[in-house]
mmCIF file of N, CA and C and ligand atoms in Angstrom:
data_model
loop_
_atom_site.group_PDB
_atom_site.id
_atom_site.type_symbol
_atom_site.label_atom_id
_atom_site.label_comp_id
_atom_site.label_asym_id
_atom_site.label_seq_id
_atom_site.Cartn_x
_atom_site.Cartn_y
_atom_site.Cartn_z
ATOM 1 N N UNK A 1223 0.840 -1.205 0.000
ATOM 2 C CA UNK A 1223 0.000 0.000 0.000
ATOM 3 C C UNK A 1223 0.874 1.254 0.000
ATOM 4 N N UNK A 1224 0.511 2.213 -0.821
ATOM 5 C CA UNK A 1224 1.332 3.430 -0.907
ATOM 6 C C UNK A 1224 1.110 4.301 0.333
ATOM 7 N N UNK A 1225 2.083 5.145 0.652
ATOM 8 C CA UNK A 1225 1.895 6.086 1.765
ATOM 9 C C UNK A 1225 0.642 6.936 1.567
ATOM 10 N N UNK A 1226 0.431 7.367 0.323
ATOM 11 C CA UNK A 1226 -0.727 8.232 0.031
ATOM 12 C C UNK A 1226 -2.045 7.516 0.333
ATOM 13 N N UNK A 1227 -2.071 6.231 0.046
ATOM 14 C CA UNK A 1227 -3.292 5.463 0.292
ATOM 15 C C UNK A 1227 -3.568 5.337 1.795
ATOM 16 N N UNK A 1228 -2.504 5.089 2.577
ATOM 17 C CA UNK A 1228 -2.712 4.975 4.025
ATOM 18 C C UNK A 1228 -3.111 6.330 4.614
ATOM 19 N N UNK A 1229 -2.550 7.397 4.054
ATOM 20 C CA UNK A 1229 -2.931 8.748 4.513
ATOM 21 C C UNK A 1229 -4.417 8.998 4.229
ATOM 22 N N UNK A 1230 -4.903 8.476 3.112
ATOM 23 C CA UNK A 1230 -6.328 8.626 2.789
ATOM 24 C C UNK A 1230 -7.203 8.009 3.893
ATOM 25 N N UNK A 1231 -6.794 6.852 4.385
ATOM 26 C CA UNK A 1231 -7.526 6.214 5.482
ATOM 27 C C UNK A 1231 -7.446 7.081 6.742
ATOM 28 N N UNK A 1232 -6.259 7.649 6.987
ATOM 29 C CA UNK A 1232 -6.094 8.513 8.165
ATOM 30 C C UNK A 1232 -6.990 9.750 8.057
ATOM 31 N N UNK A 1233 -7.164 10.245 6.827
ATOM 32 C CA UNK A 1233 -8.040 11.417 6.641
ATOM 33 C C UNK A 1233 -9.488 11.066 6.956
ATOM 34 N N UNK A 1234 -9.881 9.856 6.611
ATOM 35 C CA UNK A 1234 -11.254 9.417 6.952
ATOM 36 C C UNK A 1234 -11.394 9.357 8.473
ATOM 37 N N UNK A 1235 -10.382 8.787 9.138
ATOM 38 C CA UNK A 1235 -10.419 8.710 10.609
ATOM 39 C C UNK A 1235 -10.512 10.111 11.204
ATOM 40 N N UNK A 1236 -9.811 11.045 10.598
ATOM 41 C CA UNK A 1236 -9.794 12.430 11.102
ATOM 42 C C UNK A 1236 -11.187 13.049 11.122
ATOM 43 N N UNK A 1237 -12.031 12.656 10.179
ATOM 44 C CA UNK A 1237 -13.396 13.229 10.135
ATOM 45 C C UNK A 1237 -14.197 12.822 11.370
ATOM 46 N N UNK A 1238 -13.731 11.782 12.080
ATOM 47 C CA UNK A 1238 -14.461 11.287 13.254
ATOM 48 C C UNK A 1238 -13.922 11.846 14.565
ATOM 49 N N UNK A 1239 -12.952 12.738 14.488
ATOM 50 C CA UNK A 1239 -12.343 13.298 15.703
ATOM 51 C C UNK A 1239 -13.416 13.960 16.579
ATOM 52 N N UNK A 1240 -13.278 13.750 17.888
ATOM 53 C CA UNK A 1240 -14.178 14.392 18.852
ATOM 54 C C UNK A 1240 -13.354 15.462 19.559
ATOM 55 N N UNK A 1241 -13.480 16.700 19.093
ATOM 56 C CA UNK A 1241 -12.568 17.759 19.554
ATOM 57 C C UNK A 1241 -13.311 19.049 19.923
ATOM 58 N N UNK A 1242 -14.264 18.972 20.877
ATOM 59 C CA UNK A 1242 -15.027 20.172 21.222
ATOM 60 C C UNK A 1242 -14.179 21.250 21.871
ATOM 61 N N UNK A 1243 -13.007 20.913 22.422
ATOM 62 C CA UNK A 1243 -12.202 21.888 23.172
ATOM 63 C C UNK A 1243 -11.114 22.525 22.326
ATOM 64 N N UNK A 1244 -10.357 21.711 21.606
ATOM 65 C CA UNK A 1244 -9.269 22.279 20.806
ATOM 66 C C UNK A 1244 -9.704 22.589 19.378
ATOM 67 N N UNK A 1245 -10.661 21.849 18.866
ATOM 68 C CA UNK A 1245 -11.038 22.000 17.460
ATOM 69 C C UNK A 1245 -9.988 21.453 16.512
ATOM 70 N N UNK A 1246 -8.939 20.827 17.066
ATOM 71 C CA UNK A 1246 -7.805 20.341 16.257
ATOM 72 C C UNK A 1246 -8.003 18.846 15.970
ATOM 73 N N UNK A 1247 -8.393 18.563 14.729
ATOM 74 C CA UNK A 1247 -8.705 17.171 14.368
ATOM 75 C C UNK A 1247 -7.466 16.442 13.890
ATOM 76 N N UNK A 1248 -7.286 15.243 14.409
ATOM 77 C CA UNK A 1248 -6.164 14.396 13.980
ATOM 78 C C UNK A 1248 -6.725 13.027 13.605
ATOM 79 N N UNK A 1249 -6.166 12.457 12.554
ATOM 80 C CA UNK A 1249 -6.549 11.102 12.144
ATOM 81 C C UNK A 1249 -5.321 10.228 12.024
ATOM 82 N N UNK A 1250 -5.491 8.945 12.278
ATOM 83 C CA UNK A 1250 -4.376 8.000 12.137
ATOM 84 C C UNK A 1250 -4.902 6.706 11.542
ATOM 85 N N UNK A 1251 -4.043 6.057 10.768
ATOM 86 C CA UNK A 1251 -4.373 4.738 10.203
ATOM 87 C C UNK A 1251 -3.144 3.873 10.322
ATOM 88 N N UNK A 1252 -3.346 2.657 10.794
ATOM 89 C CA UNK A 1252 -2.224 1.748 10.998
ATOM 90 C C UNK A 1252 -2.478 0.481 10.189
ATOM 91 N N UNK A 1253 -1.466 0.112 9.423
ATOM 92 C CA UNK A 1253 -1.533 -1.104 8.609
ATOM 93 C C UNK A 1253 -0.801 -2.216 9.344
ATOM 94 N N UNK A 1254 -1.541 -3.274 9.677
ATOM 95 C CA UNK A 1254 -0.937 -4.415 10.367
ATOM 96 C C UNK A 1254 -0.370 -5.395 9.339
ATOM 97 N N UNK A 1255 0.528 -6.261 9.803
ATOM 98 C CA UNK A 1255 1.103 -7.268 8.895
ATOM 99 C C UNK A 1255 0.029 -8.198 8.340
ATOM 100 N N UNK A 1256 -1.084 -8.333 9.071
ATOM 101 C CA UNK A 1256 -2.204 -9.159 8.602
ATOM 102 C C UNK A 1256 -2.845 -8.592 7.342
ATOM 103 N N UNK A 1257 -2.567 -7.306 7.065
ATOM 104 C CA UNK A 1257 -3.212 -6.627 5.935
ATOM 105 C C UNK A 1257 -4.385 -5.767 6.372
ATOM 106 N N UNK A 1258 -4.804 -5.929 7.626
ATOM 107 C CA UNK A 1258 -5.921 -5.115 8.134
ATOM 108 C C UNK A 1258 -5.452 -3.699 8.463
ATOM 109 N N UNK A 1259 -6.366 -2.760 8.296
ATOM 110 C CA UNK A 1259 -6.093 -1.359 8.629
ATOM 111 C C UNK A 1259 -6.976 -0.960 9.802
ATOM 112 N N UNK A 1260 -6.379 -0.281 10.766
ATOM 113 C CA UNK A 1260 -7.106 0.170 11.960
ATOM 114 C C UNK A 1260 -7.032 1.689 12.016
ATOM 115 N N UNK A 1261 -8.174 2.305 12.300
ATOM 116 C CA UNK A 1261 -8.254 3.765 12.309
ATOM 117 C C UNK A 1261 -8.321 4.300 13.730
ATOM 118 N N UNK A 1262 -7.927 5.548 13.873
ATOM 119 C CA UNK A 1262 -8.057 6.216 15.163
ATOM 120 C C UNK A 1262 -8.179 7.714 14.971
ATOM 121 N N UNK A 1263 -8.927 8.352 15.873
ATOM 122 C CA UNK A 1263 -9.030 9.811 15.873
ATOM 123 C C UNK A 1263 -8.767 10.282 17.291
ATOM 124 N N UNK A 1264 -8.530 11.584 17.452
ATOM 125 C CA UNK A 1264 -8.389 12.072 18.818
ATOM 126 C C UNK A 1264 -9.769 12.220 19.453
ATOM 127 N N UNK A 1265 -9.801 11.899 20.737
ATOM 128 C CA UNK A 1265 -11.050 11.901 21.494
ATOM 129 C C UNK A 1265 -10.802 12.715 22.763
ATOM 130 N N UNK A 1266 -11.351 13.915 22.796
ATOM 131 C CA UNK A 1266 -11.082 14.822 23.923
ATOM 132 C C UNK A 1266 -12.068 14.581 25.067
ATOM 133 N N UNK A 1267 -11.733 15.205 26.193
ATOM 134 C CA UNK A 1267 -12.527 15.006 27.408
ATOM 135 C C UNK A 1267 -12.595 16.308 28.190
ATOM 136 N N UNK A 1268 -13.735 16.535 28.842
ATOM 137 C CA UNK A 1268 -13.929 17.762 29.611
ATOM 138 C C UNK A 1268 -12.879 17.931 30.703
ATOM 139 N N UNK A 1269 -12.330 16.811 31.192
ATOM 140 C CA UNK A 1269 -11.271 16.885 32.198
ATOM 141 C C UNK A 1269 -9.884 17.020 31.558
ATOM 142 N N UNK A 1270 -9.853 17.157 30.250
ATOM 143 C CA UNK A 1270 -8.637 17.387 29.439
ATOM 144 C C UNK A 1270 -7.632 16.237 29.471
ATOM 145 N N UNK A 1271 -7.112 15.860 30.648
ATOM 146 C CA UNK A 1271 -6.005 14.893 30.634
ATOM 147 C C UNK A 1271 -6.405 13.496 30.137
ATOM 148 N N UNK A 1272 -7.655 13.073 30.261
ATOM 149 C CA UNK A 1272 -7.994 11.760 29.686
ATOM 150 C C UNK A 1272 -8.063 11.755 28.156
ATOM 151 N N UNK A 1273 -7.850 12.890 27.524
ATOM 152 C CA UNK A 1273 -7.877 12.959 26.052
ATOM 153 C C UNK A 1273 -6.962 11.908 25.446
ATOM 154 N N UNK A 1274 -7.460 11.239 24.416
ATOM 155 C CA UNK A 1274 -6.655 10.231 23.725
ATOM 156 C C UNK A 1274 -6.307 10.725 22.328
ATOM 157 N N UNK A 1275 -5.034 10.705 22.000
ATOM 158 C CA UNK A 1275 -4.593 11.129 20.671
ATOM 159 C C UNK A 1275 -5.002 10.104 19.609
ATOM 160 N N UNK A 1276 -5.011 10.556 18.384
ATOM 161 C CA UNK A 1276 -5.418 9.703 17.260
ATOM 162 C C UNK A 1276 -4.518 8.475 17.117
ATOM 163 N N UNK A 1277 -3.219 8.665 17.283
ATOM 164 C CA UNK A 1277 -2.273 7.554 17.110
ATOM 165 C C UNK A 1277 -2.515 6.465 18.149
ATOM 166 N N UNK A 1278 -2.757 6.909 19.388
ATOM 167 C CA UNK A 1278 -2.996 5.916 20.434
ATOM 168 C C UNK A 1278 -4.342 5.226 20.224
ATOM 169 N N UNK A 1279 -5.340 5.977 19.782
ATOM 170 C CA UNK A 1279 -6.623 5.325 19.499
ATOM 171 C C UNK A 1279 -6.424 4.243 18.439
ATOM 172 N N UNK A 1280 -5.662 4.567 17.399
ATOM 173 C CA UNK A 1280 -5.461 3.605 16.297
ATOM 174 C C UNK A 1280 -4.705 2.367 16.774
ATOM 175 N N UNK A 1281 -3.622 2.571 17.511
ATOM 176 C CA UNK A 1281 -2.825 1.397 17.895
ATOM 177 C C UNK A 1281 -3.544 0.591 18.971
ATOM 178 N N UNK A 1282 -4.264 1.240 19.880
ATOM 179 C CA UNK A 1282 -5.024 0.490 20.879
ATOM 180 C C UNK A 1282 -6.155 -0.294 20.203
ATOM 181 N N UNK A 1283 -6.733 0.312 19.192
ATOM 182 C CA UNK A 1283 -7.760 -0.384 18.403
ATOM 183 C C UNK A 1283 -7.153 -1.660 17.803
ATOM 184 N N UNK A 1284 -5.988 -1.538 17.187
ATOM 185 C CA UNK A 1284 -5.336 -2.695 16.549
ATOM 186 C C UNK A 1284 -4.950 -3.754 17.582
ATOM 187 N N UNK A 1285 -4.326 -3.320 18.662
ATOM 188 C CA UNK A 1285 -3.877 -4.282 19.686
ATOM 189 C C UNK A 1285 -5.075 -5.015 20.276
ATOM 190 N N UNK A 1286 -6.152 -4.290 20.500
ATOM 191 C CA UNK A 1286 -7.328 -4.919 21.114
ATOM 192 C C UNK A 1286 -8.030 -5.878 20.162
ATOM 193 N N UNK A 1287 -7.712 -5.781 18.878
ATOM 194 C CA UNK A 1287 -8.241 -6.743 17.909
ATOM 195 C C UNK A 1287 -7.289 -7.916 17.704
ATOM 196 N N UNK A 1288 -6.204 -7.955 18.487
ATOM 197 C CA UNK A 1288 -5.295 -9.100 18.433
ATOM 198 C C UNK A 1288 -4.041 -8.876 17.610
ATOM 199 N N UNK A 1289 -3.899 -7.720 17.003
ATOM 200 C CA UNK A 1289 -2.707 -7.453 16.182
ATOM 201 C C UNK A 1289 -1.506 -7.161 17.068
ATOM 202 N N UNK A 1290 -0.329 -7.561 16.605
ATOM 203 C CA UNK A 1290 0.910 -7.257 17.326
ATOM 204 C C UNK A 1290 2.017 -6.755 16.404
ATOM 205 N N UNK A 1291 1.876 -7.021 15.104
ATOM 206 C CA UNK A 1291 2.953 -6.661 14.178
ATOM 207 C C UNK A 1291 2.436 -5.701 13.116
ATOM 208 N N UNK A 1292 3.252 -4.684 12.836
ATOM 209 C CA UNK A 1292 2.770 -3.601 11.997
ATOM 210 C C UNK A 1292 3.720 -3.275 10.847
ATOM 211 N N UNK A 1293 3.125 -2.705 9.798
ATOM 212 C CA UNK A 1293 3.873 -2.335 8.594
ATOM 213 C C UNK A 1293 4.061 -0.824 8.529
ATOM 214 N N UNK A 1294 2.986 -0.085 8.773
ATOM 215 C CA UNK A 1294 3.057 1.365 8.598
ATOM 216 C C UNK A 1294 1.970 2.070 9.400
ATOM 217 N N UNK A 1295 2.268 3.334 9.708
ATOM 218 C CA UNK A 1295 1.315 4.206 10.413
ATOM 219 C C UNK A 1295 1.288 5.545 9.691
ATOM 220 N N UNK A 1296 0.097 6.052 9.448
ATOM 221 C CA UNK A 1296 -0.046 7.404 8.886
ATOM 222 C C UNK A 1296 -0.783 8.279 9.897
ATOM 223 N N UNK A 1297 -0.288 9.503 10.049
ATOM 224 C CA UNK A 1297 -0.920 10.492 10.936
ATOM 225 C C UNK A 1297 -1.191 11.729 10.093
ATOM 226 N N UNK A 1298 -2.378 12.295 10.223
ATOM 227 C CA UNK A 1298 -2.671 13.494 9.426
ATOM 228 C C UNK A 1298 -3.438 14.526 10.253
ATOM 229 N N UNK A 1299 -3.055 15.780 10.034
ATOM 230 C CA UNK A 1299 -3.756 16.913 10.653
ATOM 231 C C UNK A 1299 -3.550 18.132 9.768
ATOM 232 N N UNK A 1300 -4.234 19.207 10.117
ATOM 233 C CA UNK A 1300 -4.120 20.441 9.334
ATOM 234 C C UNK A 1300 -2.944 21.252 9.869
ATOM 235 N N UNK A 1301 -1.749 20.810 9.540
ATOM 236 C CA UNK A 1301 -0.516 21.412 10.047
ATOM 237 C C UNK A 1301 0.337 21.900 8.877
ATOM 238 N N UNK A 1302 1.300 22.771 9.173
ATOM 239 C CA UNK A 1302 2.146 23.321 8.109
ATOM 240 C C UNK A 1302 3.024 22.232 7.495
ATOM 241 N N UNK A 1303 3.573 21.396 8.364
ATOM 242 C CA UNK A 1303 4.336 20.228 7.903
ATOM 243 C C UNK A 1303 3.562 18.989 8.372
ATOM 244 N N UNK A 1304 4.047 17.806 8.017
ATOM 245 C CA UNK A 1304 3.384 16.581 8.463
ATOM 246 C C UNK A 1304 3.227 16.576 9.970
ATOM 247 N N UNK A 1305 2.071 16.115 10.447
ATOM 248 C CA UNK A 1305 1.771 16.168 11.892
ATOM 249 C C UNK A 1305 2.625 15.158 12.665
ATOM 250 N N UNK A 1306 3.382 15.661 13.633
ATOM 251 C CA UNK A 1306 4.266 14.799 14.444
ATOM 252 C C UNK A 1306 3.529 14.317 15.691
ATOM 253 N N UNK A 1307 3.757 13.077 16.087
ATOM 254 C CA UNK A 1307 3.096 12.563 17.291
ATOM 255 C C UNK A 1307 3.656 13.180 18.571
ATOM 256 N N UNK A 1308 2.821 13.283 19.587
ATOM 257 C CA UNK A 1308 3.260 13.823 20.872
ATOM 258 C C UNK A 1308 4.186 12.808 21.563
ATOM 259 N N UNK A 1309 4.805 13.246 22.635
ATOM 260 C CA UNK A 1309 5.756 12.390 23.341
ATOM 261 C C UNK A 1309 5.131 11.128 23.915
ATOM 262 N N UNK A 1310 3.929 11.264 24.433
ATOM 263 C CA UNK A 1310 3.260 10.085 25.009
ATOM 264 C C UNK A 1310 3.005 9.053 23.909
ATOM 265 N N UNK A 1311 2.531 9.514 22.771
ATOM 266 C CA UNK A 1311 2.271 8.584 21.655
ATOM 267 C C UNK A 1311 3.568 7.934 21.175
ATOM 268 N N UNK A 1312 4.651 8.679 21.141
ATOM 269 C CA UNK A 1312 5.934 8.099 20.713
ATOM 270 C C UNK A 1312 6.307 6.920 21.604
ATOM 271 N N UNK A 1313 6.111 7.091 22.911
ATOM 272 C CA UNK A 1313 6.428 6.007 23.849
ATOM 273 C C UNK A 1313 5.515 4.799 23.616
ATOM 274 N N UNK A 1314 4.249 5.044 23.364
ATOM 275 C CA UNK A 1314 3.308 3.934 23.121
ATOM 276 C C UNK A 1314 3.673 3.217 21.814
ATOM 277 N N UNK A 1315 4.007 3.980 20.793
ATOM 278 C CA UNK A 1315 4.382 3.360 19.506
ATOM 279 C C UNK A 1315 5.645 2.521 19.664
ATOM 280 N N UNK A 1316 6.601 3.029 20.468
ATOM 281 C CA UNK A 1316 7.861 2.304 20.692
ATOM 282 C C UNK A 1316 7.625 0.898 21.263
ATOM 283 N N UNK A 1317 6.544 0.747 22.016
ATOM 284 C CA UNK A 1317 6.238 -0.564 22.614
ATOM 285 C C UNK A 1317 6.017 -1.632 21.534
ATOM 286 N N UNK A 1318 5.497 -1.221 20.387
ATOM 287 C CA UNK A 1318 5.094 -2.195 19.363
ATOM 288 C C UNK A 1318 5.842 -2.072 18.039
ATOM 289 N N UNK A 1319 6.564 -0.980 17.842
ATOM 290 C CA UNK A 1319 7.234 -0.757 16.554
ATOM 291 C C UNK A 1319 8.726 -1.050 16.656
ATOM 292 N N UNK A 1320 9.278 -1.561 15.539
ATOM 293 C CA UNK A 1320 10.728 -1.497 15.358
ATOM 294 C C UNK A 1320 10.960 -0.602 14.140
ATOM 295 N N UNK A 1321 12.219 -0.493 13.737
ATOM 296 C CA UNK A 1321 12.510 0.467 12.677
ATOM 297 C C UNK A 1321 12.076 0.006 11.279
ATOM 298 N N UNK A 1322 11.506 -1.191 11.208
ATOM 299 C CA UNK A 1322 10.952 -1.611 9.911
ATOM 300 C C UNK A 1322 9.591 -0.961 9.652
ATOM 301 N N UNK A 1323 8.968 -0.466 10.706
ATOM 302 C CA UNK A 1323 7.640 0.148 10.544
ATOM 303 C C UNK A 1323 7.799 1.565 9.985
ATOM 304 N N UNK A 1324 7.120 1.809 8.867
ATOM 305 C CA UNK A 1324 7.152 3.141 8.248
ATOM 306 C C UNK A 1324 6.175 4.056 8.974
ATOM 307 N N UNK A 1325 6.617 5.276 9.260
ATOM 308 C CA UNK A 1325 5.723 6.247 9.894
ATOM 309 C C UNK A 1325 5.602 7.450 8.969
ATOM 310 N N UNK A 1326 4.377 7.723 8.563
ATOM 311 C CA UNK A 1326 4.121 8.829 7.636
ATOM 312 C C UNK A 1326 3.477 9.983 8.397
ATOM 313 N N UNK A 1327 4.142 11.116 8.407
ATOM 314 C CA UNK A 1327 3.603 12.320 9.035
ATOM 315 C C UNK A 1327 3.038 13.192 7.922
ATOM 316 N N UNK A 1328 1.730 13.348 7.907
ATOM 317 C CA UNK A 1328 1.092 14.002 6.765
ATOM 318 C C UNK A 1328 0.303 15.238 7.179
ATOM 319 N N UNK A 1329 0.063 16.100 6.192
ATOM 320 C CA UNK A 1329 -0.862 17.222 6.399
ATOM 321 C C UNK A 1329 -1.913 17.195 5.285
ATOM 322 N N UNK A 1330 -2.794 18.185 5.298
ATOM 323 C CA UNK A 1330 -3.904 18.165 4.332
ATOM 324 C C UNK A 1330 -3.462 18.610 2.953
ATOM 325 N N UNK A 1331 -2.262 19.218 2.860
ATOM 326 C CA UNK A 1331 -1.761 19.683 1.555
ATOM 327 C C UNK A 1331 -1.095 18.577 0.750
ATOM 328 N N UNK A 1332 -0.931 17.421 1.367
ATOM 329 C CA UNK A 1332 -0.281 16.316 0.649
ATOM 330 C C UNK A 1332 1.198 16.152 0.970
ATOM 331 N N UNK A 1333 1.708 16.961 1.918
ATOM 332 C CA UNK A 1333 3.103 16.751 2.351
ATOM 333 C C UNK A 1333 3.178 15.502 3.222
ATOM 334 N N UNK A 1334 4.238 14.725 3.019
ATOM 335 C CA UNK A 1334 4.459 13.552 3.876
ATOM 336 C C UNK A 1334 5.927 13.508 4.279
ATOM 337 N N UNK A 1335 6.171 13.448 5.590
ATOM 338 C CA UNK A 1335 7.534 13.246 6.099
ATOM 339 C C UNK A 1335 7.628 11.786 6.543
ATOM 340 N N UNK A 1336 8.767 11.181 6.260
ATOM 341 C CA UNK A 1336 8.949 9.747 6.536
ATOM 342 C C UNK A 1336 9.861 9.591 7.738
ATOM 343 N N UNK A 1337 9.407 8.845 8.722
ATOM 344 C CA UNK A 1337 10.182 8.671 9.947
ATOM 345 C C UNK A 1337 10.199 7.214 10.392
ATOM 346 N N UNK A 1338 11.205 6.890 11.212
ATOM 347 C CA UNK A 1338 11.285 5.613 11.917
ATOM 348 C C UNK A 1338 11.086 5.911 13.394
ATOM 349 N N UNK A 1339 10.681 4.908 14.157
ATOM 350 C CA UNK A 1339 10.418 5.158 15.579
ATOM 351 C C UNK A 1339 11.694 5.596 16.304
ATOM 352 N N UNK A 1340 12.866 5.079 15.908
ATOM 353 C CA UNK A 1340 14.094 5.461 16.615
ATOM 354 C C UNK A 1340 14.472 6.929 16.359
ATOM 355 N N UNK A 1341 13.977 7.484 15.243
ATOM 356 C CA UNK A 1341 14.216 8.919 14.998
ATOM 357 C C UNK A 1341 13.290 9.758 15.873
ATOM 358 N N UNK A 1342 12.066 9.264 16.052
ATOM 359 C CA UNK A 1342 11.090 10.026 16.845
ATOM 360 C C UNK A 1342 11.373 9.931 18.338
ATOM 361 N N UNK A 1343 11.956 8.796 18.752
ATOM 362 C CA UNK A 1343 12.216 8.591 20.182
ATOM 363 C C UNK A 1343 13.608 7.973 20.378
ATOM 364 N N UNK A 1344 14.652 8.790 20.205
ATOM 365 C CA UNK A 1344 16.011 8.262 20.397
ATOM 366 C C UNK A 1344 16.295 8.000 21.873
ATOM 367 N N UNK A 1345 17.246 7.120 22.126
ATOM 368 C CA UNK A 1345 17.646 6.795 23.510
ATOM 369 C C UNK A 1345 16.444 6.431 24.370
ATOM 370 N N UNK A 1346 15.582 5.615 23.815
ATOM 371 C CA UNK A 1346 14.321 5.340 24.505
ATOM 372 C C UNK A 1346 14.479 4.308 25.620
ATOM 373 N N UNK A 1347 13.568 4.362 26.545
ATOM 374 C CA UNK A 1347 13.386 3.264 27.497
ATOM 375 C C UNK A 1347 12.304 2.382 26.892
ATOM 376 N N UNK A 1348 12.604 1.099 26.717
ATOM 377 C CA UNK A 1348 11.631 0.254 26.033
ATOM 378 C C UNK A 1348 11.592 -1.137 26.646
ATOM 379 N N UNK A 1349 10.779 -1.982 26.057
ATOM 380 C CA UNK A 1349 10.607 -3.369 26.531
ATOM 381 C C UNK A 1349 11.929 -4.115 26.551
ATOM 382 N N UNK A 1350 12.889 -3.689 25.719
ATOM 383 C CA UNK A 1350 14.181 -4.384 25.657
ATOM 384 C C UNK A 1350 14.881 -4.377 27.019
ATOM 385 N N UNK A 1351 14.604 -3.355 27.803
ATOM 386 C CA UNK A 1351 15.218 -3.263 29.140
ATOM 387 C C UNK A 1351 14.618 -4.252 30.129
ATOM 388 N N UNK A 1352 13.415 -4.698 29.847
ATOM 389 C CA UNK A 1352 12.664 -5.496 30.818
ATOM 390 C C UNK A 1352 12.498 -6.953 30.430
ATOM 391 N N UNK A 1353 12.504 -7.228 29.109
ATOM 392 C CA UNK A 1353 12.222 -8.613 28.676
ATOM 393 C C UNK A 1353 13.495 -9.385 28.408
HETATM 394 N N1 THU B 2861 -3.270 15.259 19.184
HETATM 395 C C1 THU B 2861 -3.291 14.055 18.524
HETATM 396 O O1 THU B 2861 -4.344 13.422 18.405
HETATM 397 N N2 THU B 2861 -2.141 13.593 18.020
HETATM 398 C C2 THU B 2861 -0.953 14.266 18.024
HETATM 399 O O2 THU B 2861 0.033 13.744 17.546
HETATM 400 C C3 THU B 2861 -0.887 15.607 18.604
HETATM 401 C C4 THU B 2861 -2.063 16.024 19.407
HETATM 402 C C5 THU B 2861 -4.540 15.804 19.680
HETATM 403 C C6 THU B 2861 -4.699 15.849 21.169
HETATM 404 C C7 THU B 2861 -5.739 16.966 21.297
HETATM 405 O O3 THU B 2861 -7.034 16.403 21.106
HETATM 406 C C8 THU B 2861 -5.453 17.892 20.140
HETATM 407 O O4 THU B 2861 -4.675 17.124 19.228
HETATM 408 C C9 THU B 2861 -4.694 19.148 20.526
HETATM 409 O O5 THU B 2861 -3.548 18.849 21.234
#
């Protein structure tokens, strides 16, 4: 699947964002090795801190469906450059990604930046320390 195609799925997920407080819609789509695609949007909360980012919604959706291995993740928002994941999401992605997983940071203009998890979260603390 092309990066552009996965971004298209992320854009669909973005339309489902629940963002009454920030108004900032984010969509994510994750392609599992099974070939299945899982979507996620950001889901805000009146107490603010329980807000779930789009990337975490997508990966939790995939994990809860039994997936463990991934090919690619696309994130899209209305940003000047491709939308970068927050620090919390980077840590969650690190739990399940290695550097073979493609990460596409996209915006609505069609820009895509290509990243690996080790670029987004260098010197990470990860499962390797514990398992
Ligand atoms: N947000 C995401 O969903 N993903 C990111 O990578 C950055 C931030 C959401 C959280 C909140 O709902 C809104 O964007 C503004 O921070």
